[in-house]
């Protein structure tokens, strides 16, 4: 691990100032992803601003009937919250489908959104990777790409967003609340939070340098049946090959987002009109522009089948 | 100024590197110290380990795991993968299990840490330790301290109603079924494959508690 300096910030704006004011500085929340990447020297921050004292660890009701989730609420605390389990089941389900109990206890809401890809070439510092080292190339495109993106990728990068939580937040139309070094707040719709790789795969999100996530806000509950289905190579503690977050209403209409297929949670609202017609009707348009590799072409039919299972599960409930 | 003044021969670079390397190896401070902001200043941090207050002066890179093992010599907590994948380093912090390898010691100011040494002693085993012995919940034993810390915390999580992936109804209280125990223990790898015995040991303790 490279040497760094360390401080603990007292307020969100102070934390944002500390990171914005020093090139190479980073926020440290739970640390479960960042410290791992620092050990591998994939992340090499020169300064860490520990944000654990910012009192952003509460879940509050909003005036609009939704929930405001503090950036530092742990994944376990969020999935355990009675309101989340009752009204936002897809979110609780997505969280407990990810990582291990130990990691969920330490990982935070904001940190989960900011976790880096698990593309094997991003982790292997002997290999080219445009996300880790811009301009070095992408070893994944012609390499082992079973886990990687089938849609929205570029000729620079085919990495996926690895998380489950963000897929549920996408289907719930969550908003990411931030503050910058000047203390100015900003609200970013979750749809605009993560980026597609394009020519700048080293930039995962639309956060400005030093911009700190303070909360994630959920709109009023949608009702309906909440399902999160994750297909993976083992029954627990593995990243998704394909995952589906869905909220299905009693009349068969609904919303759906996919994980494990793109650099961001994959949702196209226009495709959801076909929900009552069944899974294939939805995925035909959702994955119309898919460009899978030889290794991961199975993900496209798997996405249809997983959605079919989700719709069947929703109808049976 | 003559450009030649700044010419450095390959040989002199090699010689000076060798001298620097020797000094570093001997623990002698180098002539050119790191910039002050980057010096590995010993950071002060205090937390409670197994009921006893501990004060440390550490390089910021030291993980909680290394502070426990290398500084307090509490070597019950094991370093397996050192990347949060195996669970051998599991300890209980403020009542919740975490991977101590993925946490800087400096993040734990004021925390209460329980390691395997704090759960029980050879003379007075924790019920989970006794159940692991009874059910043969290990073979080589390397993952066992992490398994036991995790198992103790899992039963507490079930009691507190923390949901899991295999729970049929999110709004109902979870119960310690075999499927629940196995799912919740998936962050602890046992290369000897003692999983079924570990789940039986946990079920024993869970039943005794009811």
Coordinates of C-alpha atoms in Angstrom, one line a residue:
Chain A
X1 CA 0.0 0.0 0.0
X2 CA 1.3 3.5 -0.9
X3 CA 1.8 6.0 1.9
X4 CA -1.0 8.5 2.5
X5 CA -2.0 11.1 5.1
X6 CA -5.2 10.8 7.0
X7 CA -7.7 13.1 8.6
X8 CA -11.2 12.9 10.0
X9 CA -13.6 15.7 8.7
X10 CA -16.3 17.2 11.0
X11 CA -18.8 18.5 8.4
X12 CA -19.8 17.4 4.9
X13 CA -18.6 20.8 3.4
X14 CA -15.3 20.5 5.3
X15 CA -14.8 17.0 3.9
X16 CA -15.6 18.2 0.4
X17 CA -13.1 21.0 0.8
X18 CA -10.4 18.7 2.0
X19 CA -10.7 16.4 -1.0
X20 CA -11.3 19.1 -3.6
X21 CA -8.2 21.1 -2.3
X22 CA -5.7 18.3 -2.7
X23 CA -5.0 16.3 -5.8
X24 CA -5.0 12.6 -5.1
X25 CA -7.2 12.9 -2.0
X26 CA -10.2 10.6 -1.5
X27 CA -13.1 10.1 0.8
X28 CA -12.9 7.1 3.1
X29 CA -16.2 5.7 4.4
X30 CA -16.5 1.9 5.2
X31 CA -13.4 1.2 3.2
X32 CA -14.3 -2.3 2.1
X33 CA -13.6 -1.6 -1.6
X34 CA -11.1 1.3 -1.3
X35 CA -8.7 -0.4 1.1
X36 CA -8.8 -3.6 -0.9
X37 CA -7.8 -1.6 -4.1
X38 CA -5.2 0.4 -2.1
X39 CA -3.5 -2.9 -1.1
X40 CA -3.3 -3.8 -4.8
X41 CA -2.1 -0.3 -5.6
X42 CA -4.9 0.1 -8.1
X43 CA -6.1 3.0 -6.0
X44 CA -3.2 5.2 -4.7
X45 CA -4.7 8.1 -2.8
X46 CA -2.1 10.5 -1.2
X47 CA -4.6 11.7 1.4
X48 CA -7.7 10.1 2.9
X49 CA -10.5 12.1 4.4
X50 CA -12.4 9.8 6.8
X51 CA -16.1 10.8 6.7
X52 CA -17.4 8.6 9.5
X53 CA -18.0 11.5 11.9
X54 CA -20.4 13.4 9.6
X55 CA -23.6 12.1 11.2
X56 CA -24.9 11.0 7.9
X57 CA -26.1 7.6 9.3
X58 CA -29.8 8.1 9.7
X59 CA -32.8 7.2 7.6
X60 CA -35.5 9.8 7.8
X61 CA -39.0 10.3 6.4
X62 CA -39.2 13.0 3.7
X63 CA -42.0 15.6 3.4
X64 CA -43.0 13.9 0.1
X65 CA -43.6 10.6 1.8
X66 CA -40.4 9.0 0.8
X67 CA -37.2 8.2 2.7
X68 CA -33.9 10.0 3.0
X69 CA -31.1 7.6 3.5
X70 CA -27.9 9.1 5.0
X71 CA -24.8 8.4 2.9
X72 CA -23.2 6.5 5.8
X73 CA -26.1 4.2 6.6
X74 CA -24.6 0.7 6.4
X75 CA -25.9 -1.8 3.9
X76 CA -27.1 -4.0 6.8
X77 CA -28.9 -1.1 8.5
X78 CA -30.6 -0.1 5.2
X79 CA -31.8 -3.6 4.4
X80 CA -33.0 -4.0 8.1
X81 CA -35.0 -0.8 8.3
X82 CA -38.7 -1.8 8.8
X83 CA -39.8 0.9 6.3
X84 CA -37.4 -0.3 3.6
X85 CA -38.4 -4.0 4.2
X86 CA -42.1 -3.1 4.0
X87 CA -42.3 -0.4 1.3
X88 CA -39.1 -0.8 -0.8
X89 CA -38.6 -4.6 -0.7
X90 CA -36.7 -4.6 -4.0
X91 CA -34.0 -2.5 -2.3
X92 CA -33.7 -4.7 0.8
X93 CA -33.6 -7.8 -1.5
X94 CA -30.9 -6.3 -3.7
X95 CA -28.7 -5.4 -0.7
X96 CA -28.9 -8.9 0.9
X97 CA -28.2 -10.5 -2.5
X98 CA -24.8 -8.7 -2.5
X99 CA -21.4 -9.3 -0.7
X100 CA -21.2 -11.1 2.7
X101 CA -22.6 -10.3 6.1
X102 CA -19.3 -8.9 7.2
X103 CA -19.0 -6.6 4.2
X104 CA -22.6 -5.4 4.4
X105 CA -22.0 -4.4 8.1
X106 CA -19.2 -2.0 7.1
X107 CA -20.1 -0.9 3.6
X108 CA -22.1 2.3 3.3
X109 CA -24.9 3.5 1.0
X110 CA -22.6 6.0 -0.7
X111 CA -19.7 3.6 -0.9
X112 CA -21.8 1.0 -2.5
X113 CA -22.7 3.4 -5.3
X114 CA -19.0 4.3 -5.8
X115 CA -17.6 0.7 -5.8
X116 CA -15.3 0.0 -8.7
X117 CA -15.8 -2.7 -11.3
X118 CA -14.7 -6.3 -10.6
X119 CA -13.4 -6.8 -14.2
X120 CA -10.5 -9.2 -13.8
X121 CA -8.3 -7.0 -16.0
X122 CA -9.0 -3.9 -13.8
X123 CA -7.6 -6.0 -10.9
X124 CA -4.6 -7.4 -12.8
X125 CA -2.0 -4.7 -12.8
X126 CA 0.1 -6.6 -15.3
X127 CA -2.6 -6.2 -18.0
X128 CA -3.7 -3.2 -20.0
X129 CA -6.9 -1.5 -18.6
X130 CA -8.2 1.8 -19.8
X131 CA -10.2 2.2 -16.5
X132 CA -7.2 1.7 -14.3
X133 CA -4.6 3.3 -16.6
X134 CA -6.2 5.5 -19.3
X135 CA -4.8 4.9 -22.8
X136 CA -3.2 1.5 -21.9
X137 CA -5.9 -0.5 -23.8
X138 CA -8.5 -3.0 -22.8
X139 CA -7.4 -6.6 -22.3
X140 CA -11.0 -7.7 -21.5
X141 CA -12.5 -7.2 -25.0
X142 CA -10.4 -10.1 -26.5
X143 CA -9.9 -11.7 -23.2
X144 CA -12.0 -13.6 -20.6
X145 CA -15.2 -11.6 -20.7
X146 CA -17.8 -14.0 -19.3
X147 CA -18.7 -11.5 -16.4
X148 CA -18.6 -8.4 -18.5
X149 CA -20.9 -6.0 -20.2
X150 CA -23.2 -6.9 -23.2
X151 CA -24.7 -3.4 -23.8
X152 CA -23.6 0.2 -23.5
X153 CA -20.0 -0.7 -23.6
X154 CA -17.3 1.0 -25.8
X155 CA -14.2 -0.1 -27.7
X156 CA -12.3 1.3 -24.7
X157 CA -14.0 -0.7 -21.9
X158 CA -16.6 -3.5 -21.4
X159 CA -16.6 -3.4 -17.6
X160 CA -19.8 -3.6 -15.6
X161 CA -21.0 -1.8 -12.5
X162 CA -20.8 -4.7 -10.0
X163 CA -23.4 -3.6 -7.5
X164 CA -26.9 -4.8 -6.7
X165 CA -28.1 -1.9 -4.6
X166 CA -27.8 0.6 -7.4
X167 CA -30.0 -1.6 -9.7
X168 CA -32.8 -1.4 -7.2
X169 CA -32.3 2.3 -6.7
X170 CA -32.6 2.8 -10.4
X171 CA -35.9 1.0 -10.6
X172 CA -37.1 3.1 -7.6
X173 CA -36.0 6.4 -9.3
X174 CA -33.8 7.4 -6.3
X175 CA -31.9 10.7 -6.2
X176 CA -28.3 11.1 -5.1
X177 CA -27.8 14.2 -2.9
X178 CA -24.4 15.7 -2.8
X179 CA -22.5 18.7 -1.5
X180 CA -19.4 20.4 -3.0
X181 CA -16.5 22.2 -1.5
X182 CA -18.4 25.5 -1.6
X183 CA -21.1 23.9 0.5
X184 CA -23.6 23.9 -2.4
X185 CA -26.0 21.0 -2.6
X186 CA -26.9 19.1 -5.8
X187 CA -29.5 16.4 -6.5
X188 CA -28.5 13.9 -9.2
X189 CA -31.2 11.4 -10.5
X190 CA -29.8 7.9 -10.2
X191 CA -30.2 7.5 -13.9
X192 CA -27.6 10.2 -14.5
X193 CA -25.3 9.2 -11.7
X194 CA -23.3 6.4 -13.3
X195 CA -21.7 6.9 -16.7
X196 CA -21.3 4.7 -19.7
X197 CA -17.6 4.1 -20.4
X198 CA -17.3 5.8 -23.8
X199 CA -13.8 7.2 -24.3
X200 CA -13.4 7.9 -20.5
X201 CA -13.9 4.6 -18.8
X202 CA -11.7 5.8 -15.9
X203 CA -14.6 8.0 -14.8
X204 CA -17.3 5.9 -13.2
X205 CA -19.8 8.6 -12.2
X206 CA -20.8 12.2 -12.9
X207 CA -19.6 13.4 -9.5
X208 CA -17.3 16.4 -9.7
X209 CA -13.9 16.2 -8.0
X210 CA -14.4 16.6 -4.2
X211 CA -18.2 16.3 -4.5
X212 CA -19.5 14.3 -1.5
X213 CA -22.6 12.2 -1.4
X214 CA -24.6 13.1 1.6
X215 CA -27.8 11.1 1.1
X216 CA -29.9 8.9 -1.3
X217 CA -33.5 9.9 -1.4
X218 CA -36.4 7.5 -2.3
X219 CA -39.7 8.9 -3.7
X220 CA -43.0 7.7 -2.2
X221 CA -43.5 3.9 -2.2
X222 CA -44.7 2.5 -5.5
X223 CA -46.7 -0.4 -4.0
X224 CA -46.9 -3.5 -6.1
X225 CA -44.7 -6.6 -5.8
X226 CA -41.0 -6.1 -5.3
X227 CA -38.6 -8.7 -6.7
X228 CA -34.8 -8.9 -7.0
X229 CA -33.5 -11.9 -8.8
X230 CA -29.8 -12.5 -9.1
X231 CA -28.2 -15.2 -11.3
X232 CA -24.6 -16.0 -10.4
X233 CA -22.1 -18.8 -10.5
X234 CA -22.7 -19.8 -6.9
X235 CA -25.6 -19.5 -4.5
X236 CA -24.1 -16.8 -2.3
X237 CA -21.3 -14.2 -2.2
X238 CA -20.7 -13.8 -5.9
X239 CA -21.3 -11.0 -8.4
X240 CA -24.2 -11.1 -10.8
X241 CA -24.0 -12.6 -14.2
X242 CA -27.5 -11.1 -14.7
X243 CA -29.7 -9.5 -12.1
X244 CA -33.2 -8.1 -12.3
X245 CA -34.8 -5.5 -10.1
X246 CA -38.6 -5.2 -10.6
X247 CA -41.6 -3.6 -9.2
X248 CA -44.7 -5.2 -10.7
X249 CA -48.2 -3.9 -10.2
X250 CA -51.4 -6.0 -9.9
X251 CA -52.4 -5.2 -13.4
X252 CA -49.2 -6.6 -14.9
X253 CA -47.5 -3.2 -15.5
X254 CA -44.3 -2.4 -13.9
X255 CA -40.7 -1.3 -13.9
X256 CA -37.5 -3.2 -14.4
X257 CA -33.8 -2.7 -14.3
X258 CA -30.9 -5.1 -15.1
X259 CA -27.6 -5.5 -13.3
X260 CA -24.5 -7.3 -14.4
X261 CA -25.0 -6.3 -18.1
X262 CA -23.7 -2.8 -18.4
X263 CA -21.4 -0.1 -16.9
X264 CA -24.5 1.2 -15.1
X265 CA -27.8 -0.3 -14.0
X266 CA -29.7 -0.9 -17.3
X267 CA -33.2 0.5 -17.5
X268 CA -35.1 1.9 -20.5
X269 CA -38.4 3.2 -19.3
X270 CA -40.0 3.0 -22.8
X271 CA -39.4 -0.8 -22.9
X272 CA -41.6 -1.2 -19.7
X273 CA -44.8 -0.6 -21.6
X274 CA -44.4 -4.2 -22.9
X275 CA -44.4 -5.7 -19.4
X276 CA -48.0 -7.1 -19.7
X277 CA -46.9 -8.9 -22.9
X278 CA -44.2 -10.8 -21.1
X279 CA -40.4 -10.9 -20.6
X280 CA -39.3 -11.3 -24.3
X281 CA -41.4 -8.3 -25.3
X282 CA -39.5 -6.2 -22.8
X283 CA -36.0 -7.5 -23.3
X284 CA -36.2 -7.4 -27.2
X285 CA -36.2 -3.6 -27.0
X286 CA -34.1 -3.3 -23.8
X287 CA -31.3 -5.3 -25.4
X288 CA -31.8 -4.3 -29.0
X289 CA -28.4 -2.7 -29.1
X290 CA -26.6 -5.5 -27.3
X291 CA -23.1 -6.3 -28.6
X292 CA -22.0 -9.2 -26.5
X293 CA -18.7 -11.0 -26.8
X294 CA -18.4 -14.7 -27.6
X295 CA -17.9 -15.4 -23.9
X296 CA -20.9 -13.4 -22.6
X297 CA -23.5 -13.8 -25.4
X298 CA -25.4 -16.1 -23.0
X299 CA -26.3 -13.1 -20.9
X300 CA -28.9 -11.8 -23.4
X301 CA -31.2 -14.9 -23.4
X302 CA -30.4 -15.3 -19.7
X303 CA -31.8 -11.7 -19.1
X304 CA -35.1 -12.7 -20.8
X305 CA -35.4 -15.9 -18.8
X306 CA -34.6 -14.2 -15.6
X307 CA -37.2 -11.5 -16.2
X308 CA -39.7 -14.3 -17.1
X309 CA -39.0 -15.9 -13.8
X310 CA -39.4 -12.6 -12.0
X311 CA -42.7 -11.9 -13.7
X312 CA -43.9 -15.4 -12.8
X313 CA -42.8 -14.9 -9.2
X314 CA -44.5 -11.5 -9.1
X315 CA -47.7 -13.1 -10.4
X316 CA -47.5 -16.0 -7.9
X317 CA -47.1 -13.7 -4.9
Chain B
X1 CA 25.7 27.3 -15.7
X2 CA 27.4 24.4 -17.4
X3 CA 25.0 21.7 -18.4
X4 CA 27.7 19.2 -17.4
X5 CA 27.3 20.0 -13.8
X6 CA 24.0 18.2 -13.7
X7 CA 25.2 15.1 -15.6
X8 CA 25.0 12.1 -13.5
X9 CA 26.6 8.9 -14.7
X10 CA 24.7 5.6 -14.6
X11 CA 27.4 4.3 -12.3
X12 CA 26.9 7.1 -9.7
X13 CA 23.1 6.6 -9.8
X14 CA 23.6 2.9 -9.1
X15 CA 26.1 3.6 -6.3
X16 CA 23.8 6.2 -4.6
X17 CA 20.8 3.9 -5.0
X18 CA 22.7 1.1 -3.3
X19 CA 23.7 3.4 -0.5
X20 CA 20.1 4.5 0.0
X21 CA 18.9 0.9 -0.1
X22 CA 21.5 -0.1 2.5
X23 CA 20.6 2.8 4.8
X24 CA 16.9 1.9 4.5
X25 CA 17.6 -1.7 5.2
X26 CA 19.6 -0.8 8.3
X27 CA 16.8 1.5 9.5
X28 CA 19.0 4.6 9.1
X29 CA 17.1 7.7 8.1
X30 CA 17.8 8.9 4.6
X31 CA 19.5 12.1 3.8
X32 CA 16.5 13.2 1.8
X33 CA 13.4 12.7 4.1
X34 CA 9.9 12.4 2.7
X35 CA 8.0 15.7 2.4
X36 CA 6.5 16.5 5.8
X37 CA 2.9 16.0 4.7
X38 CA 3.8 12.5 3.5
X39 CA 5.9 11.4 6.4
X40 CA 4.4 8.2 8.0
X41 CA 3.7 10.1 11.1
X42 CA 2.7 7.9 13.9
X43 CA -1.0 8.5 14.2
X44 CA -2.6 8.0 17.7
X45 CA -5.6 5.8 18.0
X46 CA -7.3 4.2 21.0
X47 CA -9.9 1.5 21.1
X48 CA -11.1 -1.3 23.4
X49 CA -10.1 -4.8 22.6
X50 CA -11.7 -7.7 24.6
X51 CA -12.7 -5.2 27.3
X52 CA -9.3 -3.7 27.7
X53 CA -8.5 -0.1 26.5
X54 CA -5.5 -0.1 24.1
X55 CA -3.6 3.0 22.8
X56 CA -1.6 2.7 19.6
X57 CA 0.8 4.9 17.6
X58 CA 0.6 3.7 14.1
X59 CA 1.5 4.2 10.4
X60 CA -1.9 5.0 8.8
X61 CA -1.6 2.0 6.5
X62 CA -1.9 -0.5 9.4
X63 CA -5.2 -2.4 9.2
X64 CA -7.2 -3.4 12.2
X65 CA -6.1 -7.0 11.6
X66 CA -2.4 -6.1 11.7
X67 CA -2.9 -3.9 14.8
X68 CA -4.5 -6.9 16.6
X69 CA -1.9 -9.5 15.4
X70 CA 1.3 -7.6 15.1
X71 CA 0.9 -4.9 17.8
X72 CA -1.3 -6.6 20.5
X73 CA 0.0 -10.1 19.5
X74 CA -3.6 -11.4 19.5
X75 CA -2.9 -14.0 16.8
X76 CA -6.2 -15.8 17.1
X77 CA -7.6 -13.6 14.4
X78 CA -6.1 -14.9 11.2
X79 CA -4.9 -13.4 7.9
X80 CA -6.2 -15.5 5.1
X81 CA -6.7 -13.7 1.8
X82 CA -6.2 -10.1 3.2
X83 CA -8.8 -8.9 0.7
X84 CA -12.2 -9.6 2.5
X85 CA -12.9 -12.7 0.5
X86 CA -12.3 -15.5 3.0
X87 CA -13.5 -14.3 6.4
X88 CA -10.6 -15.6 8.4
X89 CA -10.0 -12.1 9.9
X90 CA -13.6 -11.7 11.1
X91 CA -13.9 -9.8 14.4
X92 CA -16.9 -8.2 16.2
X93 CA -16.8 -4.4 16.3
X94 CA -19.4 -2.5 18.3
X95 CA -21.6 -5.7 18.2
X96 CA -21.3 -6.3 14.4
X97 CA -18.9 -8.7 12.6
X98 CA -16.6 -7.1 10.0
X99 CA -13.5 -8.1 8.0
X100 CA -10.7 -6.7 10.0
X101 CA -8.4 -6.8 7.0
X102 CA -10.4 -4.2 5.1
X103 CA -10.4 -1.6 7.9
X104 CA -7.7 0.8 8.8
X105 CA -6.9 0.7 12.6
X106 CA -7.3 4.5 12.5
X107 CA -11.0 4.1 11.6
X108 CA -11.7 2.5 15.0
X109 CA -11.1 5.3 17.5
X110 CA -13.3 4.6 20.5
X111 CA -14.6 1.3 19.1
X112 CA -15.2 -1.9 21.0
X113 CA -13.5 -4.9 19.4
X114 CA -14.0 -8.5 20.3
X115 CA -11.7 -11.2 18.9
X116 CA -11.7 -14.9 19.4
X117 CA -9.6 -14.4 22.5
X118 CA -12.4 -12.3 24.0
X119 CA -15.1 -14.8 23.4
X120 CA -13.8 -17.6 25.6
X121 CA -10.7 -19.2 27.1
X122 CA -9.6 -22.9 27.0
X123 CA -10.8 -23.2 30.6
X124 CA -14.1 -21.4 29.9
X125 CA -15.2 -21.9 26.3
X126 CA -17.9 -19.7 24.7
X127 CA -20.9 -21.9 24.0
X128 CA -20.1 -21.5 20.2
X129 CA -16.5 -22.7 20.8
X130 CA -17.9 -25.7 22.8
X131 CA -20.4 -26.5 20.0
X132 CA -17.6 -26.4 17.3
X133 CA -15.6 -28.9 19.4
X134 CA -18.7 -31.1 19.9
X135 CA -19.6 -31.1 16.2
X136 CA -16.1 -31.2 14.8
X137 CA -16.7 -27.8 13.1
X138 CA -13.1 -27.7 11.7
X139 CA -10.2 -29.7 10.4
X140 CA -7.0 -27.6 10.1
X141 CA -8.5 -24.9 12.3
X142 CA -7.1 -21.9 10.4
X143 CA -10.5 -20.4 9.5
X144 CA -12.1 -21.4 12.8
X145 CA -11.6 -18.1 14.9
X146 CA -13.2 -16.2 12.0
X147 CA -15.9 -18.8 11.7
X148 CA -16.7 -18.7 15.4
X149 CA -16.8 -14.8 15.6
X150 CA -19.0 -14.8 12.5
X151 CA -21.3 -17.5 13.9
X152 CA -21.8 -15.7 17.2
X153 CA -22.6 -12.5 15.3
X154 CA -24.9 -14.4 12.9
X155 CA -27.1 -15.7 15.7
X156 CA -27.3 -12.1 17.1
X157 CA -28.2 -10.8 13.6
X158 CA -31.1 -13.3 13.4
X159 CA -32.2 -12.3 16.8
X160 CA -32.2 -8.6 15.8
X161 CA -34.2 -9.3 12.6
X162 CA -31.5 -8.5 10.1
X163 CA -32.8 -9.9 6.8
X164 CA -31.1 -12.4 4.5
X165 CA -31.1 -13.5 0.9
X166 CA -32.9 -16.8 1.6
X167 CA -35.7 -15.2 3.8
X168 CA -39.1 -15.9 2.2
X169 CA -40.9 -13.0 3.8
X170 CA -38.9 -9.8 4.4
X171 CA -41.4 -8.5 7.0
X172 CA -41.3 -11.6 9.2
X173 CA -38.6 -12.3 11.8
X174 CA -35.9 -14.7 10.5
X175 CA -35.4 -18.0 12.2
X176 CA -32.1 -20.0 12.4
X177 CA -32.9 -22.6 9.8
X178 CA -30.1 -24.5 8.1
X179 CA -30.6 -22.5 4.9
X180 CA -30.4 -19.2 6.9
X181 CA -27.2 -20.2 8.7
X182 CA -25.5 -21.3 5.5
X183 CA -26.4 -18.2 3.6
X184 CA -25.4 -15.9 6.4
X185 CA -22.0 -17.7 6.8
X186 CA -21.1 -17.5 3.1
X187 CA -18.5 -14.9 3.8
X188 CA -16.4 -17.4 5.7
X189 CA -14.6 -19.9 3.6
X190 CA -13.4 -23.3 5.0
X191 CA -11.0 -25.1 2.6
X192 CA -11.3 -28.3 4.7
X193 CA -15.0 -28.2 4.0
X194 CA -16.4 -28.4 7.5
X195 CA -19.5 -26.4 6.5
X196 CA -22.2 -28.9 7.5
X197 CA -20.6 -29.4 10.9
X198 CA -20.3 -25.7 11.4
X199 CA -24.0 -25.3 10.6
X200 CA -24.9 -28.0 13.1
X201 CA -22.8 -26.4 15.8
X202 CA -24.6 -23.1 15.2
X203 CA -28.0 -24.8 15.2
X204 CA -27.1 -26.4 18.6
X205 CA -26.3 -23.0 20.1
X206 CA -29.3 -21.4 18.5
X207 CA -31.6 -24.1 20.0
X208 CA -30.0 -23.9 23.4
X209 CA -30.8 -20.1 23.4
X210 CA -34.5 -20.5 22.6

